[in-house]
Amino acid sequence: MRRITESTPAADGFRMPGEFEPHRGCIMIFPERADSWQYGGYAARKAFVQVAEAIARSEKVTVCASDAQYDNARAMLPPWIRVVEMSSNDAWARDYAPTFVKNEEGEVRGVDWGFNAWGGLQDGLYFPWDKDNRMARKLCDLLDVDVYDKRDFILEGGSIHVDGEGTCMVTEACLLSEGRNPELTREQIEAVLCAYLNVSKILWLPCGIYQDETNEHVDNICAFVKPGEVVLAWTEDRDDVQYEMSKACLSYLEKAVDAKGRRIKVHKLPLPKPVTVTAEECAGLDACWDAPTRTPGERLAASYVNFYISNENIVMPGFGDPADEQAKEILQALFPEREVVQIYARDILIGGGNIHCITQQVI
Ligand code: KQY
């Protein structure tokens, strides 16, 4: 593996494809952190296994597990899923596995962004994060691809969505947050995204999902289903604080054009009714620093937009809500060539994210 410091993907003719383009595989991390996953992660591991199995129907899944969890991961996962021992601080592959880029000849490289646990000492979610921060480079080494070193720029994979045709979508709430790259202007942040993803247009949604502790990652509120078309998390409940947030995103998208000058077609994807954490769930979580990780009644950032597009499936969350079925039907109609698999994901949600957040496609 070569570490590239003197060039950028755009300069070298590499681009990040849309998630709906073909994948070679998918990376996940086995969960065990006791202040993220209730009751030591027993239920979360079962949900992660279901996600891994669904994705493995059509692509090679690699699960990174600690030494402590390696045997358990190997026992819980089927033999066609690869398990490798790799250190991490938690289990958010989307955010700290590499962003993969490829050129016209099909050569693949990784981008190793800086990671500081969603805001560092400003408003980050845990400390330390050093093992997470080293994963992208280790994974490029494992997969035998060269890696662009961009650790001087803080970015999580869940904070970007691309259409593969020159457009990247982000939220202002996240990319302009104080805990990431406060020394950079919006224009300088755009320049980094353009150089490292090989895009020419950034769509800046104002915000994400209420109470999303990542400073409102885009991958929980809006996702490309194909170039020029997105799904947007939506509620019709005007009394819900999310209503104005989703509406602000819709207003922005209705006026926007992408890198190819197309207007964006927006499909509304209903949100489940507010999901809150129970006292029993909170009792199963260790404290983070000296404070409880979650408090009973706290609203979680549940959204059906947090799905993964595999080669042959859409792997989406369910919450036991009446809207589960409706959201599934909408996604099925938008992806007629892929079968939608819905996985009950409350135990992933309690950790602070969902299926898209725990997966990273390898191209
Ligand atoms: O990408 C994500 N949604 C990660 C959230 C991390 C939460 C840590 N408890």
Coordinates of C-alpha atoms and ligand atoms in Angstrom, one line a residue:
M1 CA 0.0 0.0 0.0
R2 CA 1.3 3.4 -1.0
R3 CA 0.3 6.5 1.1
I4 CA -0.4 9.4 -1.3
T5 CA 0.3 12.9 0.1
E6 CA 1.3 14.9 -3.0
S7 CA -1.8 14.5 -5.1
T8 CA -5.6 14.2 -5.0
P9 CA -8.2 11.8 -6.5
A10 CA -9.5 14.5 -8.9
A11 CA -6.0 15.3 -10.1
D12 CA -5.3 11.6 -10.7
G13 CA -8.7 10.9 -12.4
F14 CA -10.4 9.0 -9.5
R15 CA -14.0 9.7 -8.4
M16 CA -16.3 8.4 -5.7
P17 CA -19.1 6.4 -7.3
G18 CA -22.7 6.5 -6.2
E19 CA -23.7 3.8 -3.7
F20 CA -26.0 2.4 -6.4
E21 CA -23.1 1.5 -8.6
P22 CA -21.6 -2.0 -8.4
H23 CA -19.7 -3.0 -5.3
R24 CA -16.9 -5.5 -4.6
G25 CA -17.9 -5.8 -1.0
C26 CA -18.8 -4.2 2.3
I27 CA -17.0 -3.4 5.5
M28 CA -18.6 -3.7 8.9
I29 CA -17.3 -3.6 12.5
F30 CA -18.5 -5.9 15.3
P31 CA -20.1 -3.9 18.2
E32 CA -19.0 -4.3 21.8
R33 CA -18.6 -0.8 23.4
A34 CA -20.6 -0.8 26.6
D35 CA -21.5 2.9 26.5
S36 CA -22.9 2.6 23.0
W37 CA -24.6 -0.7 22.9
Q38 CA -27.0 -1.7 25.7
Y39 CA -26.3 -4.7 27.9
G40 CA -22.8 -5.2 26.4
G41 CA -24.0 -5.3 22.8
Y42 CA -25.7 -8.7 22.9
A43 CA -28.8 -7.5 21.0
A44 CA -26.8 -5.1 18.7
R45 CA -24.5 -8.0 17.6
K46 CA -27.6 -10.0 16.6
A47 CA -28.9 -7.1 14.5
F48 CA -25.4 -6.5 13.0
V49 CA -25.3 -10.2 12.0
Q50 CA -28.7 -9.9 10.3
V51 CA -27.4 -6.8 8.3
A52 CA -24.2 -8.6 7.4
E53 CA -26.1 -11.6 6.2
A54 CA -28.5 -9.5 4.1
I55 CA -25.6 -7.7 2.4
A56 CA -23.7 -10.9 1.9
R57 CA -26.4 -12.2 -0.4
S58 CA -24.8 -10.2 -3.1
E59 CA -21.4 -8.9 -2.0
K60 CA -18.4 -10.0 0.0
V61 CA -18.8 -8.8 3.6
T62 CA -15.7 -8.2 5.8
V63 CA -16.4 -7.8 9.5
C64 CA -13.6 -6.3 11.7
A65 CA -13.7 -7.6 15.3
S66 CA -11.5 -7.1 18.3
D67 CA -9.4 -9.9 19.7
A68 CA -12.0 -10.2 22.5
Q69 CA -14.9 -10.6 20.1
Y70 CA -13.1 -12.5 17.3
D71 CA -14.2 -16.0 18.2
N72 CA -17.8 -14.8 19.0
A73 CA -18.0 -13.0 15.6
R74 CA -16.7 -16.0 13.8
A75 CA -19.3 -18.2 15.6
M76 CA -22.2 -15.8 14.9
L77 CA -21.4 -15.1 11.3
P78 CA -21.7 -17.6 8.4
P79 CA -18.5 -18.9 6.9
W80 CA -18.9 -16.8 3.7
I81 CA -18.5 -13.6 5.7
R82 CA -14.9 -12.8 6.3
V83 CA -13.9 -11.9 9.9
V84 CA -10.6 -10.0 10.5
E85 CA -9.1 -8.9 13.8
M86 CA -8.8 -5.1 13.8
S87 CA -8.8 -2.6 16.7
S88 CA -11.5 0.1 16.8
N89 CA -13.1 2.3 19.4
D90 CA -16.6 1.6 18.2
A91 CA -18.4 0.1 15.3
W92 CA -19.3 2.9 12.7
A93 CA -17.7 1.6 9.5
R94 CA -19.4 4.3 7.4
D95 CA -17.7 7.0 9.3
Y96 CA -14.1 5.7 9.5
A97 CA -13.6 3.0 7.0
P98 CA -12.1 4.5 3.8
T99 CA -14.0 6.4 1.2
F100 CA -13.2 4.4 -2.0
V101 CA -12.6 6.1 -5.3
K102 CA -11.8 4.6 -8.7
N103 CA -10.6 5.6 -12.1
E104 CA -11.7 4.8 -15.6
E105 CA -9.5 1.7 -15.7
G106 CA -11.1 0.4 -12.6
E107 CA -8.2 1.0 -10.3
V108 CA -9.4 1.6 -6.7
R109 CA -7.9 3.8 -4.0
G110 CA -9.0 4.8 -0.6
V111 CA -9.3 8.2 1.1
D112 CA -8.2 8.3 4.7
W113 CA -10.0 11.3 6.3
G114 CA -9.3 12.5 9.8
F115 CA -11.8 11.3 12.4
N116 CA -12.4 12.9 15.9
A117 CA -15.5 11.1 17.1
W118 CA -18.0 13.6 15.6
G119 CA -16.6 16.8 17.0
G120 CA -13.4 16.1 19.1
L121 CA -13.2 17.8 22.4
Q122 CA -15.8 20.4 21.3
D123 CA -18.8 18.1 21.1
G124 CA -17.5 14.7 20.2
L125 CA -19.2 11.5 21.5
Y126 CA -16.3 9.7 23.1
F127 CA -12.6 9.9 23.8
P128 CA -10.2 8.5 22.7
W129 CA -10.9 7.8 19.0
D130 CA -7.4 7.0 17.9
K131 CA -8.1 3.3 17.0
D132 CA -11.0 4.4 14.8
N133 CA -8.8 7.0 13.2
R134 CA -6.3 4.3 12.1
M135 CA -8.8 2.0 10.6
A136 CA -9.0 3.5 7.1
R137 CA -5.3 3.1 6.4
K138 CA -5.3 -0.5 7.9
L139 CA -8.3 -1.4 5.7
C140 CA -6.6 -0.1 2.5
D141 CA -3.6 -2.2 3.4
L142 CA -5.8 -5.2 3.9
L143 CA -7.5 -4.7 0.6
D144 CA -4.2 -3.8 -1.1
V145 CA -5.2 -0.4 -2.4
D146 CA -3.2 2.8 -2.2
V147 CA -4.5 5.5 0.1
Y148 CA -4.8 9.3 -0.1
D149 CA -3.8 10.7 3.3
K150 CA -6.3 13.5 4.2
R151 CA -6.1 13.1 7.9
D152 CA -5.7 16.9 8.3
F153 CA -9.4 17.3 7.3
I154 CA -12.1 15.9 9.6
L155 CA -14.8 14.1 7.8
E156 CA -17.1 11.1 8.4
G157 CA -18.4 9.0 5.5
G158 CA -22.0 9.4 6.8
S159 CA -21.7 13.2 6.3
I160 CA -21.5 12.9 2.5
H161 CA -23.6 11.4 -0.2
V162 CA -22.5 11.5 -3.9
D163 CA -24.4 10.8 -7.1
G164 CA -21.3 9.6 -8.9
E165 CA -21.8 12.2 -11.6
G166 CA -20.2 15.2 -10.0
T167 CA -22.6 16.1 -7.1
C168 CA -22.0 15.7 -3.4
M169 CA -24.7 16.4 -0.8
V170 CA -23.9 17.4 2.8
T171 CA -25.6 19.3 5.7
E172 CA -24.4 22.7 6.9
A173 CA -25.2 21.6 10.5
C174 CA -22.5 19.0 10.2
L175 CA -19.8 20.2 7.8
L176 CA -19.8 23.7 9.3
S177 CA -19.8 22.5 12.9
E178 CA -17.2 23.9 15.4
G179 CA -15.8 20.5 16.2
R180 CA -14.6 19.5 12.7
N181 CA -12.7 22.0 10.6
P182 CA -13.3 25.4 12.3
E183 CA -10.3 26.9 10.6
L184 CA -11.7 26.4 7.1
T185 CA -14.3 28.5 5.3
R186 CA -17.2 26.9 3.6
E187 CA -15.5 27.6 0.2
Q188 CA -12.3 25.8 1.5
I189 CA -14.4 22.9 2.7
E190 CA -16.0 22.7 -0.8
A191 CA -12.6 22.7 -2.4
V192 CA -11.5 19.7 -0.3
L193 CA -14.6 17.8 -1.2
C194 CA -14.2 18.6 -4.9
A195 CA -10.6 17.5 -4.9
Y196 CA -11.0 14.3 -2.9
L197 CA -14.4 13.1 -4.2
N198 CA -13.9 14.5 -7.7
V199 CA -17.2 16.4 -7.7
S200 CA -17.9 19.9 -9.0
K201 CA -21.2 20.7 -7.1
I202 CA -21.9 20.6 -3.4
L203 CA -25.6 20.6 -2.3
W204 CA -25.7 22.1 1.2
L205 CA -28.9 21.0 3.0
P206 CA -29.4 23.2 6.0
C207 CA -29.9 20.4 8.6
G208 CA -30.5 16.7 9.3
I209 CA -32.7 14.7 11.7
Y210 CA -33.6 16.2 15.1
Q211 CA -31.4 14.9 17.9
D212 CA -28.9 13.2 15.5
E213 CA -25.8 13.3 17.6
T214 CA -23.5 13.4 14.6
N215 CA -24.4 17.1 14.2
E216 CA -27.0 15.8 11.7
H217 CA -25.3 13.7 9.1
V218 CA -26.8 13.8 5.6
D219 CA -27.1 10.0 5.5
N220 CA -30.0 10.1 8.0
I221 CA -32.1 12.7 6.2
C222 CA -31.5 12.4 2.5
A223 CA -30.0 10.0 0.0
F224 CA -29.5 9.7 -3.7
V225 CA -31.5 6.8 -5.2
K226 CA -30.0 7.6 -8.6
P227 CA -28.4 10.7 -10.2
G228 CA -30.9 13.6 -10.0
E229 CA -33.2 11.8 -7.5
V230 CA -33.2 11.7 -3.7
V231 CA -35.3 10.4 -0.9
L232 CA -36.0 12.9 1.9
A233 CA -37.1 12.0 5.5
W234 CA -40.5 13.5 5.9
T235 CA -43.2 14.1 8.5
E236 CA -46.6 15.6 8.0
D237 CA -46.9 16.4 11.7
R238 CA -46.5 20.1 11.9
D239 CA -46.2 19.9 15.7
D240 CA -43.1 17.8 15.3
V241 CA -39.9 19.8 15.5
Q242 CA -38.7 17.7 12.6
Y243 CA -41.3 19.2 10.3
E244 CA -39.6 22.5 9.9
M245 CA -36.2 20.8 9.5
S246 CA -37.4 18.5 6.7
K247 CA -39.3 21.4 5.1
A248 CA -36.1 23.5 5.1
C249 CA -34.3 20.7 3.3
L250 CA -37.2 20.3 0.8
S251 CA -37.2 24.1 0.1
Y252 CA -33.5 24.0 -0.6
L253 CA -33.7 21.0 -2.9
E254 CA -36.6 22.4 -4.8
K255 CA -34.4 25.3 -5.8
A256 CA -31.2 23.4 -6.4
V257 CA -29.6 22.0 -9.5
D258 CA -26.9 19.3 -9.5
A259 CA -23.5 19.2 -11.2
K260 CA -25.2 18.4 -14.5
G261 CA -27.7 21.2 -14.3
R262 CA -30.6 18.9 -13.5
R263 CA -33.3 19.8 -11.0
I264 CA -33.5 17.4 -8.1
K265 CA -36.5 15.1 -8.0
V266 CA -37.5 14.6 -4.3
H267 CA -39.3 11.5 -3.0
K268 CA -40.7 11.9 0.5
L269 CA -39.9 9.0 2.8
P270 CA -42.1 9.0 5.9
L271 CA -40.5 9.0 9.3
P272 CA -41.6 6.7 12.0
K273 CA -43.4 8.2 15.0
P274 CA -40.8 9.6 17.5
V275 CA -38.8 6.7 19.0
T276 CA -37.6 7.3 22.5
V277 CA -35.3 5.3 24.7
T278 CA -36.7 3.4 27.7
A279 CA -35.4 3.3 31.3
E280 CA -34.6 -0.3 30.9
E281 CA -32.5 0.4 27.8
C282 CA -30.7 3.2 29.6
A283 CA -30.0 0.9 32.6
G284 CA -28.0 -1.3 30.2
L285 CA -25.7 1.4 29.0
D286 CA -22.4 2.3 30.7
A287 CA -21.7 6.0 31.3
C288 CA -19.6 7.9 28.9
W289 CA -17.0 10.1 30.7
D290 CA -18.9 10.8 33.9
A291 CA -22.4 11.2 32.5
P292 CA -25.1 8.8 31.4
T293 CA -25.0 8.1 27.7
R294 CA -28.7 8.3 27.3
T295 CA -31.6 9.4 29.6
P296 CA -35.0 7.7 29.7
G297 CA -37.5 9.3 27.3
E298 CA -34.7 10.8 25.1
R299 CA -35.7 10.9 21.4
L300 CA -33.5 8.9 19.1
A301 CA -32.8 9.9 15.5
A302 CA -34.9 7.2 13.8
S303 CA -35.1 7.5 10.0
Y304 CA -35.7 5.0 7.1
V305 CA -33.3 7.0 5.0
N306 CA -30.4 5.3 6.8
F307 CA -30.4 2.3 4.4
Y308 CA -27.6 0.5 2.5
I309 CA -27.7 -0.2 -1.2
S310 CA -26.1 -3.5 -1.9
N311 CA -25.6 -5.0 -5.4
E312 CA -29.0 -6.8 -5.2
N313 CA -30.8 -5.5 -2.2
I314 CA -31.8 -2.5 -0.2
V315 CA -31.1 -3.2 3.4
M316 CA -33.3 -0.8 5.4
P317 CA -34.2 -0.4 9.1
G318 CA -37.6 -1.1 10.6
F319 CA -38.8 0.2 14.0
G320 CA -42.0 -1.7 14.6
D321 CA -43.9 1.4 13.5
P322 CA -47.0 1.5 11.2
A323 CA -44.8 3.5 8.7
D324 CA -42.4 0.6 8.4
E325 CA -44.4 -1.0 5.6
Q326 CA -45.1 2.2 3.8
A327 CA -41.4 3.2 3.8
K328 CA -40.5 -0.3 2.5
E329 CA -43.0 0.0 -0.4
I330 CA -41.7 3.4 -1.4
L331 CA -38.1 2.1 -1.5
Q332 CA -39.1 -1.0 -3.3
A333 CA -40.8 1.1 -6.0
L334 CA -37.7 3.3 -6.3
F335 CA -35.4 0.3 -6.6
P336 CA -37.4 -2.2 -8.7
E337 CA -34.2 -4.3 -9.5
R338 CA -33.3 -4.8 -5.9
E339 CA -35.3 -6.7 -3.2
V340 CA -35.8 -4.6 -0.1
V341 CA -34.9 -6.4 3.1
Q342 CA -36.1 -4.7 6.3
I343 CA -34.4 -5.4 9.6
Y344 CA -35.7 -4.5 13.0
A345 CA -33.0 -1.9 13.9
R346 CA -33.9 -0.5 17.3
D347 CA -30.8 -2.0 18.8
I348 CA -28.6 -0.3 16.2
L349 CA -30.5 3.0 16.7
I350 CA -29.8 3.0 20.4
G351 CA -26.1 3.2 19.5
G352 CA -26.8 6.4 17.7
G353 CA -27.0 5.5 14.1
N354 CA -28.5 2.9 11.7
I355 CA -27.7 0.5 8.9
H356 CA -26.0 3.0 6.6
C357 CA -23.8 4.1 9.5
I358 CA -22.5 0.7 10.2
T359 CA -21.6 -0.2 6.6
Q360 CA -19.1 1.0 4.0
Q361 CA -19.2 -0.2 0.4
V362 CA -15.9 -1.4 -1.2
I363 CA -16.0 -0.7 -4.9
Ligands
KQY1 O1 -22.8 7.7 12.0 C1 -23.4 7.6 13.1 N1 -24.7 7.8 13.2 C2 -22.6 7.4 14.3 C3 -23.1 7.8 15.6 C4 -22.2 7.5 16.7 C5 -22.8 7.5 18.0 C6 -21.9 7.1 19.1 N2 -22.7 6.6 20.2

